[in-house]
XYZ file of C-alpha atoms in Angstrom:
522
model
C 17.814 28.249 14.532
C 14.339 27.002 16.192
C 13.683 22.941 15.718
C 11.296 21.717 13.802
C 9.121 18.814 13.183
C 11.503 16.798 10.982
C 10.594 14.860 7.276
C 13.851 14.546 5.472
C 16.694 12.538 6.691
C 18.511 11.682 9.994
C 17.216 14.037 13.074
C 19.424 16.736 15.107
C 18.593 17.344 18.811
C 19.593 21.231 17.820
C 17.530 21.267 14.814
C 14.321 18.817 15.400
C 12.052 17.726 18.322
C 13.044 14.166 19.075
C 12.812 11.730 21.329
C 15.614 10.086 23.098
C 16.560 7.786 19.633
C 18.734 5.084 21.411
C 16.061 4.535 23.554
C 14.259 3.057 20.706
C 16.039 -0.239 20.741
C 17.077 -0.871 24.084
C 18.116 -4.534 23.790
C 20.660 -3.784 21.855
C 23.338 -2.858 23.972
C 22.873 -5.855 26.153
C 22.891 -7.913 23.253
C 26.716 -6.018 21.877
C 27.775 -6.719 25.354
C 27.284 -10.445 24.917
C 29.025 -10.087 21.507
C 26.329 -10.803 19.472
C 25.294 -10.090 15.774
C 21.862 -9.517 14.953
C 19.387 -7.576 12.497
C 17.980 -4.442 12.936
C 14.445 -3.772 10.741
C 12.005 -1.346 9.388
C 10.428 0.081 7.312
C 11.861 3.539 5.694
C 11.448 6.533 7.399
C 10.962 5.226 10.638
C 13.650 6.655 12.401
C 15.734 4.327 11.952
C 19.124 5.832 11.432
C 18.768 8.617 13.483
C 18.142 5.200 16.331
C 21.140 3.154 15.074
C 23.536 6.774 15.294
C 22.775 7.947 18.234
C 23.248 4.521 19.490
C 26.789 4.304 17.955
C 27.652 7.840 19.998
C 26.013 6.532 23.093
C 28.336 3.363 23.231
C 31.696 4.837 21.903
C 31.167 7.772 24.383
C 31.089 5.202 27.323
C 34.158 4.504 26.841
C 34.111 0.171 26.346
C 33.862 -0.151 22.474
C 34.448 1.642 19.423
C 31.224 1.658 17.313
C 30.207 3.029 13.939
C 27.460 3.552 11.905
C 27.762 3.544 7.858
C 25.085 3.115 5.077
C 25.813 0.886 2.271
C 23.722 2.589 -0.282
C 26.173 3.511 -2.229
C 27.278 0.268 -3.171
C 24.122 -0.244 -4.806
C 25.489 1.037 -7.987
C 28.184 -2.116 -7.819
C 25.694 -4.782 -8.735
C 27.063 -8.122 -8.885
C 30.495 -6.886 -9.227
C 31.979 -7.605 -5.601
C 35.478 -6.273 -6.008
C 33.378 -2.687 -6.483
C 31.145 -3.045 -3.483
C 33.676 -3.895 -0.889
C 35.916 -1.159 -2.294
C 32.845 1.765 -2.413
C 31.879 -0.374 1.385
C 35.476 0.049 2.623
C 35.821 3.701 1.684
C 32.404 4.179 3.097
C 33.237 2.772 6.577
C 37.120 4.637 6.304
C 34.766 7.693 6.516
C 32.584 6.974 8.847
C 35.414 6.113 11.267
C 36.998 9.881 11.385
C 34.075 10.710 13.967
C 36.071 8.071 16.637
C 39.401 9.311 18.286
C 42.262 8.987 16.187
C 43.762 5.732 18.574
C 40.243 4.222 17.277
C 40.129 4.622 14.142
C 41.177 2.125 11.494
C 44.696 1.453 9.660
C 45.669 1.512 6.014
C 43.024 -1.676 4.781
C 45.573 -4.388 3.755
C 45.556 -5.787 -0.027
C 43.565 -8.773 -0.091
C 41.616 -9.823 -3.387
C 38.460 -9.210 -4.335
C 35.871 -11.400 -2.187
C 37.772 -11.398 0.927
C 39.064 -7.042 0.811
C 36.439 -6.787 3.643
C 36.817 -9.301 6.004
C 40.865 -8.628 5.552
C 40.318 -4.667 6.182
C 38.103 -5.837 9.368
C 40.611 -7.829 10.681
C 43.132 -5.677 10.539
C 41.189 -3.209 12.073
C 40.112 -5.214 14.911
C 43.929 -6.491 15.662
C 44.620 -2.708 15.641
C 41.795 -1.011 17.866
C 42.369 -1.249 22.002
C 38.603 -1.375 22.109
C 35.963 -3.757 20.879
C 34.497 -2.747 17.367
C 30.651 -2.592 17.175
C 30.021 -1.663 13.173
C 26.101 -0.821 12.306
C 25.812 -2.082 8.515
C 22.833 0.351 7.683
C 20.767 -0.261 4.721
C 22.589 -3.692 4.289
C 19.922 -4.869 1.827
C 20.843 -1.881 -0.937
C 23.174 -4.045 -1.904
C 22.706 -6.424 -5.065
C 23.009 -10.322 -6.056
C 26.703 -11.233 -5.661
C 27.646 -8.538 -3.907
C 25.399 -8.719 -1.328
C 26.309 -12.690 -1.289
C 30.003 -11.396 -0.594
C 29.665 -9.178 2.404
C 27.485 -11.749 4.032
C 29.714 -14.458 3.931
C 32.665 -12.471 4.626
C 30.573 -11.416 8.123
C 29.658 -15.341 8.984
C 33.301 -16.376 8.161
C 34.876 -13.580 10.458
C 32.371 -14.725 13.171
C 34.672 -17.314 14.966
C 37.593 -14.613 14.878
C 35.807 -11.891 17.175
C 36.546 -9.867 19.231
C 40.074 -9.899 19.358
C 40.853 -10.595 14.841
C 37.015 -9.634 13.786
C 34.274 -7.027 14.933
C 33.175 -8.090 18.402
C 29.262 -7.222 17.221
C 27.991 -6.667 13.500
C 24.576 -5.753 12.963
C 23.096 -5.616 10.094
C 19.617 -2.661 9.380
C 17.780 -2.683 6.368
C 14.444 -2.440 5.151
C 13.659 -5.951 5.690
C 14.684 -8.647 7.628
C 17.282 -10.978 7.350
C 15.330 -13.986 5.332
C 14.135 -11.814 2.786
C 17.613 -11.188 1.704
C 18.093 -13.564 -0.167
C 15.580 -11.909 -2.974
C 18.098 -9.364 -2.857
C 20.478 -11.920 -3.841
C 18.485 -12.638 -7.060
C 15.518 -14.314 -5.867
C 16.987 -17.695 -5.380
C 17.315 -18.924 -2.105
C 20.195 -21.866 -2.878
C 22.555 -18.973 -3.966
C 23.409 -17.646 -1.105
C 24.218 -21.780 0.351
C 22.396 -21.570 3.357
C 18.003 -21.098 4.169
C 20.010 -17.835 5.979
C 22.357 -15.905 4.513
C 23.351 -14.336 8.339
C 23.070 -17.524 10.193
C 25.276 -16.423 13.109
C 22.726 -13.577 14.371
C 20.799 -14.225 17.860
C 17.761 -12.206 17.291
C 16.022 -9.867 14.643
C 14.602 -7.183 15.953
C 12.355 -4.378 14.338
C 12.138 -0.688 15.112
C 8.176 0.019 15.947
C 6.085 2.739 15.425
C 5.848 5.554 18.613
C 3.619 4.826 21.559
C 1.489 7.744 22.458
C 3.542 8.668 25.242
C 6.761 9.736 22.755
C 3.805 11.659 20.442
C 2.688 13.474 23.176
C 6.712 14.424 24.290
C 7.584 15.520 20.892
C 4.252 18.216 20.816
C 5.682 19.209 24.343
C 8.752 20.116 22.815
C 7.136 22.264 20.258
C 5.163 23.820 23.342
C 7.774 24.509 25.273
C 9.606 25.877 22.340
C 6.545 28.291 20.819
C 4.201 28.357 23.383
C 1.621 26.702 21.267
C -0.295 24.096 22.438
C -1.441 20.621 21.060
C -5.088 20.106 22.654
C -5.289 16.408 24.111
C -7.912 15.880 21.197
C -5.301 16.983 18.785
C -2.640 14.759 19.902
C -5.073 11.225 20.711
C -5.934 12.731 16.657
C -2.507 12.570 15.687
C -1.943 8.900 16.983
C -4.933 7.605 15.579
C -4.807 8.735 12.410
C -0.812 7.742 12.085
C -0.680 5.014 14.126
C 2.414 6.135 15.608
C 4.680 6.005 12.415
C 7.346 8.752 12.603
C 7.005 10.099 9.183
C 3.647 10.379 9.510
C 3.434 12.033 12.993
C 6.422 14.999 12.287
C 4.916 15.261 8.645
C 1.706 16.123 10.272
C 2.242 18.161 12.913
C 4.631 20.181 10.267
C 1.754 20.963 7.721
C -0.209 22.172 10.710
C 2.076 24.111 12.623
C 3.978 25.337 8.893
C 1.743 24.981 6.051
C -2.051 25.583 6.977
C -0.643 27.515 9.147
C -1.739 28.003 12.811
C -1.323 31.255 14.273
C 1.104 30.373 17.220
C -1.463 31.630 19.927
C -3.946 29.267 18.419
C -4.286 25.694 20.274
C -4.047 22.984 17.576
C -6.853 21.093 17.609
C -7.950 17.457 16.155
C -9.890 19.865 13.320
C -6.451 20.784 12.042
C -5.392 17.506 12.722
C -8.518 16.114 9.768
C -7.095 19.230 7.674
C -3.435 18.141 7.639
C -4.081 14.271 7.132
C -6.507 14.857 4.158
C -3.699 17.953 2.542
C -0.654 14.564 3.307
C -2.225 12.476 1.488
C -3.624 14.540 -1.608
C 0.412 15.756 -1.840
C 1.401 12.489 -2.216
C 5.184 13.012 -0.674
C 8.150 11.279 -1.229
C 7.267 8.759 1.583
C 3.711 7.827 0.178
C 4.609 7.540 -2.852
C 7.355 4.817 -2.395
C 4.969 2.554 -0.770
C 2.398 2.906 -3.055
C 4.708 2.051 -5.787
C 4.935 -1.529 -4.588
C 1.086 -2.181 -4.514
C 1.465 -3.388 -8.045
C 4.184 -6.160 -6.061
C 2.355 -9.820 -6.955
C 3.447 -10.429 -3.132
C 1.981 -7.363 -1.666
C -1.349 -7.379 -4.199
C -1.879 -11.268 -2.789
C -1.698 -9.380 0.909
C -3.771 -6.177 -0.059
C -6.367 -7.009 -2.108
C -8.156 -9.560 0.058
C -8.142 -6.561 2.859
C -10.162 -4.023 0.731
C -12.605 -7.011 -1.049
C -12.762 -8.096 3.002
C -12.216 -11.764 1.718
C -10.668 -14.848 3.386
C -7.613 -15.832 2.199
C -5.564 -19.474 1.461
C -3.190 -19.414 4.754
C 0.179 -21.107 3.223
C 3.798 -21.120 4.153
C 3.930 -18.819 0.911
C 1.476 -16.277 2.146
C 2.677 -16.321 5.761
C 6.186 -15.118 4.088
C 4.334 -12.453 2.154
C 2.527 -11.403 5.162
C 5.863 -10.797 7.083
C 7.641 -8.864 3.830
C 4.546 -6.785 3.317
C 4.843 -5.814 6.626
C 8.357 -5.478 7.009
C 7.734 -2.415 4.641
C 5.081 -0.906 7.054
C 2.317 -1.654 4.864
C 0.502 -3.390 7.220
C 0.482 -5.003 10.846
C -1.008 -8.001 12.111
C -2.661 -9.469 14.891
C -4.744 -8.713 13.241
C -4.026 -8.828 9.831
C -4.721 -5.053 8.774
C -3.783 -1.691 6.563
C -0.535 -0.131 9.110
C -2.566 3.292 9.806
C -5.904 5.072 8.340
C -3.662 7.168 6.226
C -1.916 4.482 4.275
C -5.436 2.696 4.271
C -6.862 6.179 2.818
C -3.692 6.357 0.362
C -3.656 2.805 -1.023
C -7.908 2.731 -1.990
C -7.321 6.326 -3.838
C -4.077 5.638 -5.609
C -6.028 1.959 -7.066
C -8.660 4.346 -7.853
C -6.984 6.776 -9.814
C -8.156 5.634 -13.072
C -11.893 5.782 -12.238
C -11.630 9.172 -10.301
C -10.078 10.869 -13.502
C -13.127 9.658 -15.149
C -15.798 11.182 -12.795
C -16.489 14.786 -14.470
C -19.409 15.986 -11.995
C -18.786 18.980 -10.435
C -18.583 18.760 -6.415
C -20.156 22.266 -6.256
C -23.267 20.845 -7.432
C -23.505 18.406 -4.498
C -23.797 21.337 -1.662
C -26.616 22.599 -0.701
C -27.642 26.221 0.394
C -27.331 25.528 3.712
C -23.155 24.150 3.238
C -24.400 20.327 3.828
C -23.707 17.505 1.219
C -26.726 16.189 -0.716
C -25.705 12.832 -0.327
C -29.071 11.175 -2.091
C -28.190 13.564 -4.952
C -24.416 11.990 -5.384
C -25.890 8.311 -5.090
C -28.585 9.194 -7.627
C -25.462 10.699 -9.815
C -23.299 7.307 -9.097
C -25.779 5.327 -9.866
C -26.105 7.227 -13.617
C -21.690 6.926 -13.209
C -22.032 2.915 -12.947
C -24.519 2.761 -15.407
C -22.088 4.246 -18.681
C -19.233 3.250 -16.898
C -18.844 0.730 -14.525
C -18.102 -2.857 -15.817
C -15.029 -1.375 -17.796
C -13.872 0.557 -15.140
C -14.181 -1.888 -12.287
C -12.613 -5.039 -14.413
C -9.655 -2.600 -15.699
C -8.681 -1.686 -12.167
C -5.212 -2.443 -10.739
C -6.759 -5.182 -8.224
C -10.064 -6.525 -10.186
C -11.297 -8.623 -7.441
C -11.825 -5.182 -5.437
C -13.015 -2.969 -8.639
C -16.564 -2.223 -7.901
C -16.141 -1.356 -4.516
C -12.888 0.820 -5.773
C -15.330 2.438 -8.726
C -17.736 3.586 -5.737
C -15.154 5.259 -3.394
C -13.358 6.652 -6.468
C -16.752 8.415 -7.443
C -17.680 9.236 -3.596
C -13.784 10.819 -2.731
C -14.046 12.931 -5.765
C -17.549 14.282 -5.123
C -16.886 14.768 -0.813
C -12.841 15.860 -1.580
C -12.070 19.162 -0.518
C -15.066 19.990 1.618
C -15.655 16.865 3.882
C -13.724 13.426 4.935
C -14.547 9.623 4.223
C -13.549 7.480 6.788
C -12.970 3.357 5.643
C -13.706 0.288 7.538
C -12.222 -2.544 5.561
C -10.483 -5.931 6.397
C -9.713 -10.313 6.225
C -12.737 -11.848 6.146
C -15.364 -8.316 6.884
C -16.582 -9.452 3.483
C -17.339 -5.668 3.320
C -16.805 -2.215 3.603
C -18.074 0.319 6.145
C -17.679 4.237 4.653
C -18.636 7.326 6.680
C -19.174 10.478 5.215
C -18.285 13.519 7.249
C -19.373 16.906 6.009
C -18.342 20.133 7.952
C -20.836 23.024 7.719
C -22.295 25.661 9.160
C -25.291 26.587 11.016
C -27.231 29.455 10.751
C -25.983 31.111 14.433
C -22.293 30.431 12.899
C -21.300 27.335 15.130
C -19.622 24.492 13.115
C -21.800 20.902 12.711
C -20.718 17.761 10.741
C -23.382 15.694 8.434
C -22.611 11.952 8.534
C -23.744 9.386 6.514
C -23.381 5.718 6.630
C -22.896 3.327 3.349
C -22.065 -0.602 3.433
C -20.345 -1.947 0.338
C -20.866 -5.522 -0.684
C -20.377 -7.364 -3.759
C -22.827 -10.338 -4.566
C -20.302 -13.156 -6.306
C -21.379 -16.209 -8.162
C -22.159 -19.547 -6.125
C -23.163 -16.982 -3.487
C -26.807 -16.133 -2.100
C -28.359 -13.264 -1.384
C -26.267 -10.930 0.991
C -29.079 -8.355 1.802
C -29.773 -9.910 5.085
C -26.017 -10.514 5.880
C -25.674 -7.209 5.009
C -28.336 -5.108 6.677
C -27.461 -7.018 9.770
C -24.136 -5.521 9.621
C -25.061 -2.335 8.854
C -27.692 -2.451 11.645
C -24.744 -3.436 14.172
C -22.396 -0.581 12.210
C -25.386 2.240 12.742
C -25.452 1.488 15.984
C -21.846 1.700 16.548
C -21.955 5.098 15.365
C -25.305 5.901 17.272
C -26.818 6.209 14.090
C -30.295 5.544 12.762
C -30.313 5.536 9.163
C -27.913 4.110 6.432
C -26.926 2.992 2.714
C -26.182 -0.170 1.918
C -24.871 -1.011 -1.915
C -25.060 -4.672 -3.343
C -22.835 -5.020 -6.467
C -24.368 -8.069 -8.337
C -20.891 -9.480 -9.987
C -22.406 -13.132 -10.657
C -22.599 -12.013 -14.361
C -22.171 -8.844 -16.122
C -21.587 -6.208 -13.540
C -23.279 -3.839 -15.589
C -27.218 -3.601 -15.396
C -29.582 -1.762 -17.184
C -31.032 0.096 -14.358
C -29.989 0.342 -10.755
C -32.609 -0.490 -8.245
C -33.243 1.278 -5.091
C -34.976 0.142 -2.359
C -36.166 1.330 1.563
C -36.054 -1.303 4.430
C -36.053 -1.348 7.879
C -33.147 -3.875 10.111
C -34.093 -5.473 12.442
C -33.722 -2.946 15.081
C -35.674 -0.621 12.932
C -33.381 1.264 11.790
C -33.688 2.806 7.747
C -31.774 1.724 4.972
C -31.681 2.524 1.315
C -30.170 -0.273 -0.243
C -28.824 0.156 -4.398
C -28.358 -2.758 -5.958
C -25.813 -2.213 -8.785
């Protein structure tokens, strides 16, 4: 069977292209041989368990411990009832264990009563086994309020006992890291009798995202494999417009290389590249969709919706913490503070716009003209007539109201451009805007391809504010030229009242560097 780019579950050398997975965390095995516990994080589909198995083969193979890897998802079910989850944990890990030699594997688990079944069953295990035990407690955090209170304890109690009456190194891979398990607890931080309910680990460390090298290696493989080449446009494409995140990368390169498709003599190019991002993120998969379900989150809303507005924000302890667990589900990364990739920044500004695209009944046909490019003063003109009938309701009935108007305006511009050209979106902590380009594929008359662009600043006028024409036309002037670029749109959304106005003005003016601009004030 040939490999594949992989979406769904753990990957197979045989079956997918792959990089060398325990390669991905390589402090850990210093850190086992030191005896140490420690946590493991990322966000889902990141490769993580592929990482943390591979890594379990790699050390058992070697010959000095005997190490496992087990989920704990199915002990979800268990809720708070303990006595459940370490019997649906213990079977779990029983299982698990029939991959080691039979001299490694565990004995009978002891009777012990409920709240201490697990540490007894380890024990035992680790008085039995001729090697050190190294067990990988995968998706840790599935687990629920007392349960979840159970296991921990159980782990910090057995701590003192290792390696020769307790696992010589426990670590613990979830979703998030350690100190946001106590939410998983039930929210309340005193339940779980400590600021840290795994107090005995020595580090936390969290999977990352590919580096363009391991990109470029997993292409190879498909080269090497077909014959079909990535162009180096294609694959510095890929990167950018992923960021590196694993899903994203192998769900990519599998819509090109399966779906579109590409005839295998064809080099892949950053074109296809464009084509495959914008089909990922109209399907909405499995992936997407489970992080855009928690945008609605009061934690990640206080972390997202100053990004698109491009507002400052009150830096608190509290925020800092939503910061990390926003991030800690690959929403974002900091360092600046910013959306993870452009196609989770594309996803999240669509999805919050959902309501006010359904609601935009032009017909994009009508926007092209004879010659296959967009008439872009045409859709303006037409937005302008959308904001007048329906834009106050719309943009204070969004999901995040501080960021409706400028959500209205993309809504209305993605659903004219969709399907023939590409918006690309500038937004961020304290821009106190947002930059949109327009690219428009078309054709000229000798057959060659061309791409239209056009250049729109968003801004939103707020009361106690003045005037942010000149603000913004000097950052439009400073974004044209970014983009080598002599003319642009810049639209003021007057929110110190009623955002609805009886007419919408238009306006031409020239920056400072004489550049045009049309500026709409809405």
């Amino acid at each position: 069977m040939k490999r594949q780019f992989n979406v769904a579950g753990p990957c197979r050398p045989d079956l997918h292209y792959m990089v060398p997975a325990a390669e991905r965390l390589p402090e850990a095995p210093k850190l086992i041989d030191q005896l140490g516990c420690f946590v493991v994080h990322a966000p889902r589909q990141t490769g993580k368990t592929t990482t943390l198995r591979a890594l379990a083969e790699k050390l058992t193979a070697a010959g000095g411990q005997a190490a496992v890897h087990f989920s704990c998802e199915s002990g979800e079910v268990a809720g708070d009832d303990y006595g459940a989850a370490e019997n649906i944990l213990l079977f779990t890990i029983a299982a698990a264990a029939r991959a080691l030699p039979e001299d490694l594997r565990p004995p009978a688990w002891p009777e012990a009563p409920p709240g201490a079944r697990l540490s007894a069953a380890l024990a035992a295990w680790a008085r039995a086994c001729p090697r050190p035990l190294v067990l990988f407690f995968d998706e840790i955090d599935a687990l629920r309020g007392q349960s979840l209170i159970a296991v921990l304890r159980q782990l910090r109690d057995g701590f003192v006992h290792r390696p020769g009456a307790f696992p010589a190194s426990v670590i613990l891979c979830g979703l998030r890291d350690v100190r946001d398990y106590k939410a998983a607890a039930g929210g309340d931080a005193t339940r779980l009798g400590t600021s840290s309910p795994f107090n005995v680990k020595i580090e936390s460390m969290r999977l990352g995202n590919l580096p363009p090298e391991d990109v470029a290696e997993l292409f190879r493989q498909h080269t090497a494999d077909t014959g079909q080449a990535f162009t180096p446009e294609a694959v510095a494409r890929v990167m950018e417009v992923t960021g590196g995140q694993p899903w994203l990368v192998n769900a990519t390169a599998r819509e090109i290389v399966e779906k579109l498709p590409v005839p295998p003599a064809e080099p892949i190019t950053a074109a296809h590249v464009d084509e495959a991002k914008e089909r990922l993120i109209l399907a909405r998969a499995t992936h997407l969709d489970s992080l855009v379900a928690r945008l609605m989150e009061p934690r990640v809303r206080r972390v997202i919706e100053p990004l698109i507005t491009g507002g400052e924000v009150a830096e608190d302890a509290s925020y800092d913490d939503d910061v990390s667990y926003v991030r800690d589900l690959g929403l974002v990364q900091t360092r600046p503070l910013r959306i993870a990739n452009p196609i989770y920044k594309e996803v999240i500004v669509r999805v919050l716009g959902n309501r006010a695209e359904d609601r935009v009944l032009a017909d994009p046909r009508a926007f092209v003209l004879p010659d296959g490019r967009l008439a872009f003063r045409k859709m303006m003109r037409a937005f302008a007539r959308f904001w007048r009938e329906n834009g106050e309701i719309l943009a204070t009935h969004m999901p995040y109201p501080e960021a409706g108007p400028q959500l209205v305006l993309m809504a209305f511009m993605q659903r004219i451009v969709n399907g023939g050209g590409y918006i690309d979106r500038e937004y961020g902590i304290g821009r106190g805007r947002i930059d949109l380009l327009v690219r428009f594929p078309y054709s000229l008359s000798d057959g060659t391809r061309a791409e239209q662009r056009r250049a729109v600043e968003v801004k939103v006028w707020r009361k106690g504010e003045k005037s942010p024409l000149s603000k913004g036309l000097a950052q439009l002037d400073e974004y044209l030229q970014n983009l080598g670029m002599n003319r642009g749109t810049l639209v003021i959304f007057d929110a110190r009242g009623r955002l609805a106005q009886k007419r919408v003005r238009h306006e031409d003016v020239l920056t400072r560097r004489g550049r045009r601009v049309r500026v709409m004030w809405a």
